[in-house]
Amino acid sequence: MPARRTIGVDMGGTKLLAGAVDPRLGVHHRVQRSVVDLDQAALLDVAVDAVREARESGGAEIAAVGFGIPALMDQRTGIAVVAVNLPLFDVPFADVMTERLGLPVFVDNDANVAALAEHRAGAARGASEAVVLTIGTGIGGGLILRGELYRGAVGAAAELGHMVIEMDGPPCQGNCPNQGCFEAVASGTALAREALRIARERPSSGLGRALAGGREIAGPLVTELAHDGDAAAIAAIELIGERLGVAIANFVNIFNPEVVVVGGGVIAAGELLLGPARAVVAQRALPPSRDEVKIVAARFGVEAGMIGAAALAFDGLARKAGVAW
Ligand SMILES: [Zn+2]
C-alpha cells in the first residue's frame, strides 16, 4: 500500500490541532492554532491554513481530510447546525472545506471522532459498549454501542455534556439554552470557576497565593498546583471529579458500558479527578453495571480528536472505495 495519509483536524473551543496521520494512526506532523475570539469566517480561514501547513510538511501523499468540530451535525445535509462553544451556525462545512482544500473532506462532531480514536486504538479498544467523555472548554460525549459509533437519527448524538444533573443549576454555556447541564458544572470552564472561588476563600493556599500574584486561575495551573499537593487545588479538582461521578453513574445505569473513557484537557489531573468520580459511581450507580464498569483516562489525551478525525477520513475513503483500510 502506498504511504497515504490523511489529515485530522480537531477544532476545540480555544485551539485547533491538525496532524498528518498514517493508516496505523501514527501522527507525523502537528500544527496548532489559537481560535479564541474568531468569527466564523476567520475560524474557517485558520482551519484551511492549518491543513495547508500539515499537508506541506507531511512529506507524503494526503488522501483526505477529516474534521472533528464541536458542533451539532445534520449528517443528511453535512451542515454544522450550531456549535455551543464556537461561532458556527448553519455551515455546509464539508462542502465549504472540500472546495477550499481540493481534497475529499469528512466531518463529524469532535467528541464523536475522539470516541472513534479511543475505540479504534485506545482505551476503549475492543469494547462493545463504551462511553467516551471529552472534558475541556465544554464536555463532549461519544457513545460506542454494539461496537459502532452511535450517531442518532440525523447525526446529532451524543450530547452527553448537556444531560442535566442539577435541575435548577447554573445556566449552561454558549449557545445551550438549558441549565444545570453536566457541562455547566464539570467542564474545564467550571473547574476554573470553582478554583477561583476556592482561591478567594483560602487566600493562604497555593491557589490563593497564585491568585494574589496575578496568575490566571485556569485548568492547567489548578492541575499543576494539585499535583504539587496544594490542598485548595486538590479540593477544586475533587469537586469536579464528584460531579463527573454523578454524570457517569447516570451513563452506567443507562448504557451498562464496559468502559467509560475520560479525555480532554481536564484529564491532566489524572487520578485526582478519576478517584472521586469512581467513589461516587460506587455509591450511586446500580449493580451489576457499577461493579463491572472501568473508568479510565483516554489513551490519546488531547490528541484523541485529531487522531479520530483522521480515522474518520480513512473510514470515509474506504466507504467510497468499498474496501476496508
Ligand atoms: Zn447545556
Coordinates of C-alpha atoms in Angstrom, one line a residue, residues 146-271:
R146 CA -22.8 -2.7 19.7
G147 CA -19.2 -1.9 18.6
E148 CA -20.2 1.1 16.5
L149 CA -20.1 4.8 16.9
Y150 CA -23.7 5.9 17.7
R151 CA -24.8 9.0 15.7
G152 CA -28.5 9.2 16.4
A153 CA -31.3 9.8 13.9
V154 CA -29.7 12.6 11.9
G155 CA -26.1 12.6 13.3
A156 CA -26.5 15.0 16.2
A157 CA -25.9 12.4 19.0
A158 CA -24.5 12.1 21.6
E159 CA -24.5 15.3 23.6
L160 CA -23.8 13.8 26.9
G161 CA -22.4 17.1 28.2
H162 CA -25.9 18.6 28.0
M163 CA -27.5 16.0 30.3
V164 CA -28.9 17.9 33.3
I165 CA -27.5 16.8 36.6
E166 CA -28.8 19.8 38.6
M167 CA -32.4 20.9 37.6
D168 CA -32.1 24.4 38.9
G169 CA -28.3 24.6 38.4
P170 CA -26.3 27.4 36.7
P171 CA -27.1 28.4 33.1
C172 CA -25.2 26.3 30.6
Q173 CA -22.5 27.8 28.3
G174 CA -22.5 29.5 24.9
N175 CA -25.5 28.5 22.8
C176 CA -27.1 25.9 25.0
P177 CA -30.5 27.1 26.3
N178 CA -30.5 24.7 29.3
Q179 CA -29.3 25.0 32.9
G180 CA -27.6 22.6 35.3
C181 CA -26.0 20.7 32.4
F182 CA -23.1 18.3 33.2
E183 CA -21.0 20.7 31.1
A184 CA -22.2 23.7 33.1
V185 CA -20.9 22.2 36.4
A186 CA -18.0 19.9 35.5
S187 CA -16.2 21.3 32.4
G188 CA -12.7 22.9 32.4
T189 CA -14.6 26.2 32.5
A190 CA -16.4 25.1 35.6
L191 CA -13.1 23.9 37.2
A192 CA -11.6 27.3 36.6
R193 CA -14.7 29.0 38.2
E194 CA -14.7 26.7 41.3
A195 CA -11.0 27.1 41.7
L196 CA -11.3 30.9 41.6
R197 CA -14.0 30.7 44.3
I198 CA -11.8 28.5 46.5
A199 CA -8.8 30.7 45.9
R200 CA -10.7 33.7 47.3
E201 CA -11.9 31.6 50.3
R202 CA -8.5 30.3 51.0
P203 CA -6.0 33.1 50.4
S204 CA -3.1 31.4 52.2
S205 CA -3.3 28.3 50.0
G206 CA -1.1 27.8 46.9
L207 CA -4.2 28.6 44.8
G208 CA -4.9 31.7 46.8
R209 CA -1.3 32.9 46.5
A210 CA -1.4 32.3 42.8
L211 CA -4.5 34.5 42.5
A212 CA -2.9 37.2 44.6
G213 CA 0.2 37.0 42.4
G214 CA -1.9 37.9 39.4
R215 CA -1.8 34.4 37.7
E216 CA -4.8 33.3 35.7
I217 CA -6.8 30.6 37.6
A218 CA -7.4 28.1 34.8
G219 CA -7.3 24.4 34.4
P220 CA -3.5 23.9 33.7
L221 CA -2.5 25.9 36.8
V222 CA -5.0 24.3 39.1
T223 CA -3.8 20.9 37.9
E224 CA -0.1 21.8 38.4
L225 CA -0.8 23.0 41.9
A226 CA -2.8 19.9 42.7
H227 CA -0.1 17.6 41.5
D228 CA 2.3 19.7 43.8
G229 CA 0.0 18.8 46.7
D230 CA -1.9 22.1 47.3
A231 CA -5.0 21.2 49.2
A232 CA -7.1 24.0 47.7
A233 CA -6.3 23.0 44.2
I234 CA -7.0 19.3 45.0
A235 CA -10.4 20.3 46.6
A236 CA -11.4 22.1 43.3
I237 CA -10.5 19.0 41.2
E238 CA -12.2 16.7 43.7
L239 CA -15.4 18.7 43.4
I240 CA -15.3 18.4 39.6
G241 CA -14.5 14.7 40.0
E242 CA -17.5 14.1 42.2
R243 CA -19.8 15.8 39.7
L244 CA -18.2 13.8 36.9
G245 CA -19.1 10.7 39.0
V246 CA -22.7 11.8 39.3
A247 CA -22.9 12.0 35.5
I248 CA -21.1 8.7 35.0
A249 CA -23.5 7.0 37.4
N250 CA -26.3 8.0 35.0
F251 CA -24.4 6.7 32.0
V252 CA -23.6 3.4 33.8
N253 CA -27.3 2.9 34.7
I254 CA -28.5 3.8 31.2
F255 CA -25.9 2.1 29.0
N256 CA -24.2 -0.6 31.1
P257 CA -20.9 0.2 29.4
E258 CA -17.8 -1.9 29.8
V259 CA -15.7 1.2 30.0
V260 CA -16.1 4.9 30.5
V261 CA -13.1 6.8 29.0
V262 CA -12.3 10.3 30.2
G263 CA -10.2 12.6 27.9
G264 CA -9.8 16.3 27.1
G265 CA -7.6 18.8 28.9
V266 CA -9.1 18.2 32.3
I267 CA -7.8 14.6 32.4
A268 CA -4.3 16.1 33.0
A269 CA -5.4 15.9 36.7
G270 CA -5.5 12.0 36.3
E271 CA -6.4 10.1 39.4

